[in-house]
Amino acid sequence: MTLKSIVAAATILAVAAINTEAAAGPTVDRIKARGELVCGVSQGSAGLSLPDGQGRWSGLDADYCRALAAAVLGDASKVRFVPLSSQQRFTVLQSGEVDVLSRNTTWTSGRDASLGILFVGTIFYDGQAFMVPKKLGVTRSTELNGATVCVQPGTVNEQNLVDYFHANKLTFKSVVIESLPELEGAFYAGRCDVYLSDASTLSASRAARASSPDDFVILPERITKSPLSPAVRADDANWFAIARWTLNLLIEAEELGVTSANVEVQKKSENPAVQRLLGVTPGIGKSFGLDEIWGARVIAAVGNYGEIFERNLGPKTALRLARGQNALWRDGGLLYSPPFQ
């Protein structure tokens, strides 16, 4: 072959690759055949995943699953939420009983390497902290020598508790309870002096379960980094890509100013990034095996990341959390999306 013919053939192959629609993977096929997305969530954590009296789930983790359902099924309401304990969650995901685990789960090297699962991306930057009754008069975690600590088994919290007290030459006694509601009940009943968990979980617990939230204080130290991430099985590249880029979509939409209220108007935007995100310029949807307006549909259904945060965790909620590290990069936080191109 001549050089000219080789170049021509390569160009044809490249164009064909770009224009080939990605085939839906087996997970998407199962979800569509079932007619619902099955989402593993917590047993109840306000702001992240918590059912109300009618069984309707709210929270950042729950809304992420609704975003996935909107992307794949065209309907954000087609989600079945499965509450899981910290010890159950990975086994249930591995067995295929849930399509995605969206359950305030910390992304760690050991979990990434050994469980046959893939972490989608950080949906919430958190850190582990201690909550104590205000009447104890404790103001710093270094004052917790000899404390009794409530902690769940099978979590990074348990190991971090041991590491922190050892590093600071403190002693403690642990009260290990698997069920989150039972653990919180034990703490508020006075069976232990300290409740160790992510700061977001502690804030949610204090707001939702304490009879008098002002009687409890979250100590200022954060003893770990806890990047919380949804996870999927590592056996379906297409589903992993959809799960990852649905999260990125929520973040990118906030940066571009696309909201649930203005998404239809934004379809007329002359910003090329907005046009790609909303499918006005085709190509993004096809690469995932989705229709081109999947992004617009997701944002219309659940809003962008900022809307979801404010609705579930922000200053106007019972948790009263500031954005902090969970702000966009341009606002001093850690959130940004890779480019949609």
mmCIF file of C-alpha atoms in Angstrom:
data_model
loop_
_atom_site.group_PDB
_atom_site.id
_atom_site.type_symbol
_atom_site.label_atom_id
_atom_site.label_comp_id
_atom_site.label_asym_id
_atom_site.label_seq_id
_atom_site.Cartn_x
_atom_site.Cartn_y
_atom_site.Cartn_z
ATOM 1 C CA MET A 1 0.000 0.000 0.000
ATOM 2 C CA THR A 2 1.124 3.551 -0.674
ATOM 3 C CA LEU A 3 1.512 6.046 2.124
ATOM 4 C CA LYS A 4 -1.490 7.939 0.760
ATOM 5 C CA SER A 5 -3.711 4.856 0.854
ATOM 6 C CA ILE A 6 -2.562 3.960 4.373
ATOM 7 C CA VAL A 7 -3.431 7.441 5.623
ATOM 8 C CA ALA A 8 -6.817 7.296 3.892
ATOM 9 C CA ALA A 9 -7.617 3.906 5.421
ATOM 10 C CA ALA A 10 -6.601 5.097 8.893
ATOM 11 C CA THR A 11 -8.801 8.162 8.543
ATOM 12 C CA ILE A 12 -11.795 6.039 7.565
ATOM 13 C CA LEU A 13 -11.262 3.756 10.563
ATOM 14 C CA ALA A 14 -10.922 6.712 12.933
ATOM 15 C CA VAL A 15 -14.098 8.328 11.692
ATOM 16 C CA ALA A 16 -15.933 5.014 11.928
ATOM 17 C CA ALA A 17 -14.762 4.562 15.514
ATOM 18 C CA ILE A 18 -15.951 8.032 16.474
ATOM 19 C CA ASN A 19 -19.349 7.549 14.866
ATOM 20 C CA THR A 20 -20.018 4.042 16.193
ATOM 21 C CA GLU A 21 -22.646 4.018 18.903
ATOM 22 C CA ALA A 22 -21.509 2.222 22.045
ATOM 23 C CA ALA A 23 -23.465 -0.930 22.746
ATOM 24 C CA ALA A 24 -25.326 -1.072 26.029
ATOM 25 C CA GLY A 25 -23.670 -3.402 28.509
ATOM 26 C CA PRO A 26 -25.309 -6.277 30.373
ATOM 27 C CA THR A 27 -26.141 -4.146 33.425
ATOM 28 C CA VAL A 28 -28.124 -1.629 31.383
ATOM 29 C CA ASP A 29 -29.887 -4.518 29.627
ATOM 30 C CA ARG A 30 -30.897 -6.004 32.994
ATOM 31 C CA ILE A 31 -32.079 -2.645 34.315
ATOM 32 C CA LYS A 32 -34.215 -2.026 31.241
ATOM 33 C CA ALA A 33 -35.670 -5.549 31.307
ATOM 34 C CA ARG A 34 -36.478 -5.154 35.006
ATOM 35 C CA GLY A 35 -37.886 -1.671 34.534
ATOM 36 C CA GLU A 36 -36.146 -0.246 37.588
ATOM 37 C CA LEU A 37 -32.704 0.539 38.963
ATOM 38 C CA VAL A 38 -31.811 -1.264 42.206
ATOM 39 C CA CYS A 39 -29.776 1.005 44.463
ATOM 40 C CA GLY A 40 -28.037 -0.017 47.689
ATOM 41 C CA VAL A 41 -28.259 2.739 50.314
ATOM 42 C CA SER A 42 -27.680 3.168 54.049
ATOM 43 C CA GLN A 43 -30.048 2.038 56.758
ATOM 44 C CA GLY A 44 -30.827 5.696 57.341
ATOM 45 C CA SER A 45 -28.532 8.720 57.225
ATOM 46 C CA ALA A 46 -30.195 12.127 56.916
ATOM 47 C CA GLY A 47 -28.856 14.178 54.047
ATOM 48 C CA LEU A 48 -27.431 11.119 52.306
ATOM 49 C CA SER A 49 -30.113 8.406 52.240
ATOM 50 C CA LEU A 50 -33.087 8.367 54.589
ATOM 51 C CA PRO A 51 -36.697 7.197 54.129
ATOM 52 C CA ASP A 52 -39.617 9.270 55.362
ATOM 53 C CA GLY A 53 -42.827 7.933 56.913
ATOM 54 C CA GLN A 54 -44.170 7.012 53.479
ATOM 55 C CA GLY A 55 -40.996 5.181 52.499
ATOM 56 C CA ARG A 56 -39.742 7.868 50.108
ATOM 57 C CA TRP A 57 -35.966 8.159 50.199
ATOM 58 C CA SER A 58 -34.189 11.503 50.217
ATOM 59 C CA GLY A 59 -30.546 12.527 50.315
ATOM 60 C CA LEU A 60 -27.497 13.056 48.146
ATOM 61 C CA ASP A 61 -26.892 9.320 47.654
ATOM 62 C CA ALA A 62 -30.550 8.678 46.864
ATOM 63 C CA ASP A 63 -30.698 11.517 44.326
ATOM 64 C CA TYR A 64 -27.615 10.155 42.582
ATOM 65 C CA CYS A 65 -29.492 6.902 41.989
ATOM 66 C CA ARG A 66 -32.448 8.866 40.664
ATOM 67 C CA ALA A 67 -30.070 10.583 38.255
ATOM 68 C CA LEU A 68 -28.907 7.174 37.003
ATOM 69 C CA ALA A 69 -32.498 6.021 36.550
ATOM 70 C CA ALA A 70 -33.282 9.170 34.576
ATOM 71 C CA ALA A 71 -30.245 8.561 32.377
ATOM 72 C CA VAL A 72 -30.932 4.903 31.598
ATOM 73 C CA LEU A 73 -34.693 4.476 32.004
ATOM 74 C CA GLY A 74 -35.878 7.991 31.271
ATOM 75 C CA ASP A 75 -37.655 8.200 34.625
ATOM 76 C CA ALA A 76 -35.985 9.250 37.877
ATOM 77 C CA SER A 77 -38.725 7.591 39.939
ATOM 78 C CA LYS A 78 -37.908 4.076 38.723
ATOM 79 C CA VAL A 79 -35.545 3.236 41.578
ATOM 80 C CA ARG A 80 -35.873 0.516 44.207
ATOM 81 C CA PHE A 81 -33.844 1.418 47.279
ATOM 82 C CA VAL A 82 -32.313 -1.425 49.309
ATOM 83 C CA PRO A 83 -31.057 -0.449 52.803
ATOM 84 C CA LEU A 84 -27.784 -2.199 53.652
ATOM 85 C CA SER A 85 -25.600 -2.449 56.736
ATOM 86 C CA SER A 86 -21.908 -1.669 56.512
ATOM 87 C CA GLN A 87 -21.090 -5.399 56.592
ATOM 88 C CA GLN A 88 -23.671 -6.352 53.944
ATOM 89 C CA ARG A 89 -22.993 -3.677 51.360
ATOM 90 C CA PHE A 90 -20.055 -5.105 49.410
ATOM 91 C CA THR A 91 -21.333 -8.694 49.351
ATOM 92 C CA VAL A 92 -24.717 -7.542 48.080
ATOM 93 C CA LEU A 93 -23.088 -5.447 45.340
ATOM 94 C CA GLN A 94 -20.738 -8.270 44.335
ATOM 95 C CA SER A 95 -23.620 -10.750 44.093
ATOM 96 C CA GLY A 96 -25.546 -8.536 41.675
ATOM 97 C CA GLU A 97 -28.473 -7.936 44.034
ATOM 98 C CA VAL A 98 -28.024 -4.184 43.530
ATOM 99 C CA ASP A 99 -26.896 -2.353 40.399
ATOM 100 C CA VAL A 100 -25.051 0.375 42.266
ATOM 101 C CA LEU A 101 -23.962 0.988 45.843
ATOM 102 C CA SER A 102 -24.645 4.607 46.809
ATOM 103 C CA ARG A 103 -24.181 4.337 50.541
ATOM 104 C CA ASN A 104 -21.779 6.838 52.180
ATOM 105 C CA THR A 105 -18.866 4.505 51.429
ATOM 106 C CA THR A 106 -15.237 5.626 51.713
ATOM 107 C CA TRP A 107 -13.041 5.031 48.663
ATOM 108 C CA THR A 108 -9.862 3.253 49.824
ATOM 109 C CA SER A 109 -6.986 1.454 48.123
ATOM 110 C CA GLY A 110 -7.823 -1.907 49.675
ATOM 111 C CA ARG A 111 -11.448 -1.808 48.577
ATOM 112 C CA ASP A 112 -10.481 -0.639 45.101
ATOM 113 C CA ALA A 113 -7.923 -3.402 44.672
ATOM 114 C CA SER A 114 -9.499 -6.455 46.242
ATOM 115 C CA LEU A 115 -13.294 -6.435 46.109
ATOM 116 C CA GLY A 116 -13.968 -6.632 42.378
ATOM 117 C CA ILE A 117 -15.718 -3.266 42.440
ATOM 118 C CA LEU A 118 -15.003 0.150 40.950
ATOM 119 C CA PHE A 119 -15.512 3.475 42.695
ATOM 120 C CA VAL A 120 -17.317 5.943 40.467
ATOM 121 C CA GLY A 121 -15.815 9.177 41.830
ATOM 122 C CA THR A 122 -16.023 11.301 44.944
ATOM 123 C CA ILE A 123 -19.581 12.479 45.508
ATOM 124 C CA PHE A 124 -18.849 13.960 48.939
ATOM 125 C CA TYR A 125 -15.588 14.875 50.665
ATOM 126 C CA ASP A 126 -15.922 13.964 54.315
ATOM 127 C CA GLY A 127 -13.780 13.161 57.319
ATOM 128 C CA GLN A 128 -14.243 11.132 60.479
ATOM 129 C CA ALA A 129 -14.978 12.951 63.707
ATOM 130 C CA PHE A 130 -16.125 12.348 67.276
ATOM 131 C CA MET A 131 -19.491 13.371 68.739
ATOM 132 C CA VAL A 132 -19.938 13.564 72.509
ATOM 133 C CA PRO A 133 -22.606 14.721 74.963
ATOM 134 C CA LYS A 134 -22.025 18.385 75.759
ATOM 135 C CA LYS A 135 -22.336 17.601 79.479
ATOM 136 C CA LEU A 136 -18.979 15.750 79.381
ATOM 137 C CA GLY A 137 -17.245 19.097 78.931
ATOM 138 C CA VAL A 138 -14.896 17.672 76.285
ATOM 139 C CA THR A 139 -13.714 20.189 73.674
ATOM 140 C CA ARG A 140 -10.879 18.307 71.905
ATOM 141 C CA SER A 141 -10.462 14.699 70.853
ATOM 142 C CA THR A 142 -7.194 14.488 72.781
ATOM 143 C CA GLU A 143 -9.320 14.688 75.946
ATOM 144 C CA LEU A 144 -11.001 11.335 75.255
ATOM 145 C CA ASN A 145 -8.620 9.104 77.233
ATOM 146 C CA GLY A 146 -10.533 6.170 78.742
ATOM 147 C CA ALA A 147 -13.696 6.893 76.751
ATOM 148 C CA THR A 148 -16.228 4.297 75.637
ATOM 149 C CA VAL A 149 -16.741 4.598 71.871
ATOM 150 C CA CYS A 150 -19.697 3.394 69.775
ATOM 151 C CA VAL A 151 -18.543 2.182 66.350
ATOM 152 C CA GLN A 152 -19.838 -0.037 63.525
ATOM 153 C CA PRO A 153 -17.871 -3.165 62.535
ATOM 154 C CA GLY A 154 -16.660 -3.678 58.976
ATOM 155 C CA THR A 155 -15.977 0.018 58.408
ATOM 156 C CA VAL A 156 -12.801 2.051 58.077
ATOM 157 C CA ASN A 157 -14.026 3.853 61.211
ATOM 158 C CA GLU A 158 -13.118 0.863 63.361
ATOM 159 C CA GLN A 159 -9.483 0.748 62.220
ATOM 160 C CA ASN A 160 -9.131 4.522 62.285
ATOM 161 C CA LEU A 161 -10.355 4.519 65.887
ATOM 162 C CA VAL A 162 -7.577 2.121 66.869
ATOM 163 C CA ASP A 163 -4.970 4.074 64.887
ATOM 164 C CA TYR A 164 -5.943 7.463 66.326
ATOM 165 C CA PHE A 165 -5.999 6.411 69.961
ATOM 166 C CA HIS A 166 -2.710 4.513 69.577
ATOM 167 C CA ALA A 167 -1.000 7.473 67.890
ATOM 168 C CA ASN A 168 -2.148 9.807 70.663
ATOM 169 C CA LYS A 169 -1.341 7.350 73.486
ATOM 170 C CA LEU A 170 -4.955 7.221 74.627
ATOM 171 C CA THR A 171 -6.986 4.257 75.862
ATOM 172 C CA PHE A 172 -10.591 3.462 74.977
ATOM 173 C CA LYS A 173 -13.228 0.753 75.136
ATOM 174 C CA SER A 174 -15.250 0.084 71.997
ATOM 175 C CA VAL A 175 -18.947 -0.802 71.843
ATOM 176 C CA VAL A 176 -19.319 -2.529 68.465
ATOM 177 C CA ILE A 177 -22.861 -2.635 67.038
ATOM 178 C CA GLU A 178 -23.591 -3.567 63.418
ATOM 179 C CA SER A 179 -27.034 -1.988 63.034
ATOM 180 C CA LEU A 180 -26.779 1.783 62.625
ATOM 181 C CA PRO A 181 -30.137 2.532 64.307
ATOM 182 C CA GLU A 182 -29.176 0.313 67.258
ATOM 183 C CA LEU A 183 -25.740 1.922 67.513
ATOM 184 C CA GLU A 184 -27.228 5.409 67.527
ATOM 185 C CA GLY A 185 -29.820 4.329 70.068
ATOM 186 C CA ALA A 186 -27.034 3.052 72.316
ATOM 187 C CA PHE A 187 -25.135 6.329 72.063
ATOM 188 C CA TYR A 188 -28.115 8.563 72.805
ATOM 189 C CA ALA A 189 -29.102 6.251 75.681
ATOM 190 C CA GLY A 190 -25.693 6.837 77.263
ATOM 191 C CA ARG A 191 -24.155 3.382 76.747
ATOM 192 C CA CYS A 192 -21.057 5.034 75.299
ATOM 193 C CA ASP A 193 -19.378 8.416 75.648
ATOM 194 C CA VAL A 194 -18.404 8.869 72.014
ATOM 195 C CA TYR A 195 -19.912 8.209 68.592
ATOM 196 C CA LEU A 196 -17.301 7.921 65.820
ATOM 197 C CA SER A 197 -18.311 8.309 62.181
ATOM 198 C CA ASP A 198 -18.007 10.653 59.221
ATOM 199 C CA ALA A 199 -18.858 14.223 60.173
ATOM 200 C CA SER A 200 -21.803 14.197 57.751
ATOM 201 C CA THR A 201 -23.221 11.054 59.381
ATOM 202 C CA LEU A 202 -22.834 12.583 62.831
ATOM 203 C CA SER A 203 -24.565 15.790 61.726
ATOM 204 C CA ALA A 204 -27.394 13.768 60.206
ATOM 205 C CA SER A 205 -27.745 11.600 63.287
ATOM 206 C CA ARG A 206 -27.805 14.545 65.678
ATOM 207 C CA ALA A 207 -30.432 16.350 63.590
ATOM 208 C CA ALA A 208 -32.690 13.335 63.054
ATOM 209 C CA ARG A 209 -32.308 11.110 66.114
ATOM 210 C CA ALA A 210 -31.251 13.173 69.122
ATOM 211 C CA SER A 211 -34.213 14.273 71.261
ATOM 212 C CA SER A 212 -32.286 17.488 71.955
ATOM 213 C CA PRO A 213 -29.629 18.083 69.242
ATOM 214 C CA ASP A 214 -28.064 20.984 71.160
ATOM 215 C CA ASP A 215 -27.051 18.547 73.908
ATOM 216 C CA PHE A 216 -24.406 16.998 71.640
ATOM 217 C CA VAL A 217 -21.270 18.475 70.129
ATOM 218 C CA ILE A 218 -19.114 17.308 67.209
ATOM 219 C CA LEU A 219 -15.475 17.843 68.155
ATOM 220 C CA PRO A 220 -13.520 20.025 65.696
ATOM 221 C CA GLU A 221 -10.830 17.553 64.626
ATOM 222 C CA ARG A 222 -11.175 15.417 61.477
ATOM 223 C CA ILE A 223 -8.993 12.373 62.014
ATOM 224 C CA THR A 224 -9.152 11.043 58.436
ATOM 225 C CA LYS A 225 -9.877 11.889 54.848
ATOM 226 C CA SER A 226 -13.106 10.205 53.783
ATOM 227 C CA PRO A 227 -13.896 10.608 50.094
ATOM 228 C CA LEU A 228 -17.361 9.062 49.769
ATOM 229 C CA SER A 229 -18.087 7.427 46.430
ATOM 230 C CA PRO A 230 -20.743 5.286 44.771
ATOM 231 C CA ALA A 231 -19.485 1.936 43.509
ATOM 232 C CA VAL A 232 -20.373 -0.622 40.840
ATOM 233 C CA ARG A 233 -19.122 -4.091 39.996
ATOM 234 C CA ALA A 234 -15.958 -4.282 37.919
ATOM 235 C CA ASP A 235 -17.509 -6.512 35.263
ATOM 236 C CA ASP A 236 -19.205 -3.988 32.980
ATOM 237 C CA ALA A 237 -17.186 -1.126 31.502
ATOM 238 C CA ASN A 238 -20.243 0.493 29.935
ATOM 239 C CA TRP A 239 -22.137 0.663 33.224
ATOM 240 C CA PHE A 240 -19.084 2.009 35.035
ATOM 241 C CA ALA A 241 -18.737 4.753 32.412
ATOM 242 C CA ILE A 242 -22.407 5.727 32.704
ATOM 243 C CA ALA A 243 -22.220 5.763 36.518
ATOM 244 C CA ARG A 244 -19.037 7.852 36.531
ATOM 245 C CA TRP A 245 -20.163 10.373 33.947
ATOM 246 C CA THR A 246 -23.609 10.819 35.453
ATOM 247 C CA LEU A 247 -21.834 12.080 38.570
ATOM 248 C CA ASN A 248 -19.573 14.265 36.425
ATOM 249 C CA LEU A 249 -22.657 15.593 34.642
ATOM 250 C CA LEU A 250 -24.143 16.882 37.901
ATOM 251 C CA ILE A 251 -20.911 18.722 38.723
ATOM 252 C CA GLU A 252 -20.383 20.104 35.212
ATOM 253 C CA ALA A 253 -23.964 21.341 35.054
ATOM 254 C CA GLU A 254 -23.434 23.428 38.184
ATOM 255 C CA GLU A 255 -20.242 24.938 36.785
ATOM 256 C CA LEU A 256 -21.996 25.820 33.527
ATOM 257 C CA GLY A 257 -25.019 27.283 35.308
ATOM 258 C CA VAL A 258 -27.464 24.666 34.034
ATOM 259 C CA THR A 259 -30.224 24.015 36.570
ATOM 260 C CA SER A 260 -33.465 22.076 36.767
ATOM 261 C CA ALA A 261 -35.296 25.380 36.310
ATOM 262 C CA ASN A 262 -33.442 26.650 33.241
ATOM 263 C CA VAL A 263 -32.406 23.490 31.404
ATOM 264 C CA GLU A 264 -34.878 24.044 28.560
ATOM 265 C CA VAL A 265 -33.732 27.634 28.094
ATOM 266 C CA GLN A 266 -30.085 26.543 28.229
ATOM 267 C CA LYS A 267 -30.648 24.300 25.212
ATOM 268 C CA LYS A 268 -30.580 27.539 23.225
ATOM 269 C CA SER A 269 -27.209 28.555 24.709
ATOM 270 C CA GLU A 270 -24.385 29.344 22.291
ATOM 271 C CA ASN A 271 -21.822 27.924 24.732
ATOM 272 C CA PRO A 272 -20.352 24.820 23.025
ATOM 273 C CA ALA A 273 -19.842 23.073 26.388
ATOM 274 C CA VAL A 274 -23.517 23.532 27.262
ATOM 275 C CA GLN A 275 -24.566 22.341 23.808
ATOM 276 C CA ARG A 276 -22.551 19.124 24.220
ATOM 277 C CA LEU A 277 -23.784 18.537 27.768
ATOM 278 C CA LEU A 278 -27.437 18.849 26.804
ATOM 279 C CA GLY A 279 -27.183 16.916 23.545
ATOM 280 C CA VAL A 280 -27.804 19.905 21.261
ATOM 281 C CA THR A 281 -24.486 18.973 19.709
ATOM 282 C CA PRO A 282 -24.751 15.182 19.347
ATOM 283 C CA GLY A 283 -22.128 12.608 20.282
ATOM 284 C CA ILE A 284 -21.886 12.361 24.066
ATOM 285 C CA GLY A 285 -24.968 10.194 24.497
ATOM 286 C CA LYS A 286 -24.022 7.885 21.659
ATOM 287 C CA SER A 287 -20.632 7.194 23.232
ATOM 288 C CA PHE A 288 -22.395 5.722 26.284
ATOM 289 C CA GLY A 289 -25.102 3.879 24.364
ATOM 290 C CA LEU A 290 -27.644 6.442 25.575
ATOM 291 C CA ASP A 291 -29.861 8.872 23.715
ATOM 292 C CA GLU A 292 -28.452 12.349 23.152
ATOM 293 C CA ILE A 293 -30.714 14.181 25.597
ATOM 294 C CA TRP A 294 -29.896 11.992 28.591
ATOM 295 C CA GLY A 295 -27.965 14.824 30.277
ATOM 296 C CA ALA A 296 -30.806 17.321 29.935
ATOM 297 C CA ARG A 297 -33.208 14.716 31.282
ATOM 298 C CA VAL A 298 -31.062 14.029 34.353
ATOM 299 C CA ILE A 299 -30.692 17.708 35.230
ATOM 300 C CA ALA A 300 -34.409 18.370 34.738
ATOM 301 C CA ALA A 301 -35.203 15.479 37.089
ATOM 302 C CA VAL A 302 -32.788 16.042 39.987
ATOM 303 C CA GLY A 303 -30.955 19.323 39.353
ATOM 304 C CA ASN A 304 -27.221 19.926 39.313
ATOM 305 C CA TYR A 305 -24.820 19.035 42.148
ATOM 306 C CA GLY A 306 -25.317 22.379 43.892
ATOM 307 C CA GLU A 307 -29.089 22.013 43.859
ATOM 308 C CA ILE A 308 -28.879 18.492 45.255
ATOM 309 C CA PHE A 309 -26.450 19.571 47.990
ATOM 310 C CA GLU A 310 -28.546 22.544 49.074
ATOM 311 C CA ARG A 311 -31.726 20.461 49.085
ATOM 312 C CA ASN A 312 -30.297 17.705 51.264
ATOM 313 C CA LEU A 313 -27.317 19.019 53.226
ATOM 314 C CA GLY A 314 -27.098 22.787 52.946
ATOM 315 C CA PRO A 315 -27.558 25.646 55.426
ATOM 316 C CA LYS A 316 -31.357 25.645 55.045
ATOM 317 C CA THR A 317 -31.632 21.972 56.077
ATOM 318 C CA ALA A 318 -31.465 20.473 59.566
ATOM 319 C CA LEU A 319 -27.844 19.462 58.917
ATOM 320 C CA ARG A 320 -26.758 23.053 58.127
ATOM 321 C CA LEU A 321 -23.589 21.994 56.306
ATOM 322 C CA ALA A 322 -21.476 24.519 54.412
ATOM 323 C CA ARG A 323 -20.148 23.475 51.001
ATOM 324 C CA GLY A 324 -16.511 23.569 52.157
ATOM 325 C CA GLN A 325 -14.452 21.031 50.222
ATOM 326 C CA ASN A 326 -17.615 20.092 48.334
ATOM 327 C CA ALA A 327 -17.743 23.442 46.563
ATOM 328 C CA LEU A 328 -16.680 23.784 42.942
ATOM 329 C CA TRP A 329 -12.960 24.249 42.334
ATOM 330 C CA ARG A 330 -13.506 27.877 41.290
ATOM 331 C CA ASP A 331 -15.136 28.542 44.678
ATOM 332 C CA GLY A 332 -12.290 27.054 46.701
ATOM 333 C CA GLY A 333 -13.571 23.476 46.805
ATOM 334 C CA LEU A 334 -12.370 20.209 45.282
ATOM 335 C CA LEU A 335 -15.130 19.499 42.755
ATOM 336 C CA TYR A 336 -14.699 19.629 39.018
ATOM 337 C CA SER A 337 -15.551 17.381 36.115
ATOM 338 C CA PRO A 338 -13.265 16.176 33.349
ATOM 339 C CA PRO A 339 -14.372 17.631 30.001
ATOM 340 C CA PHE A 340 -17.412 16.344 28.130
ATOM 341 C CA GLN A 341 -15.850 15.965 24.672
#
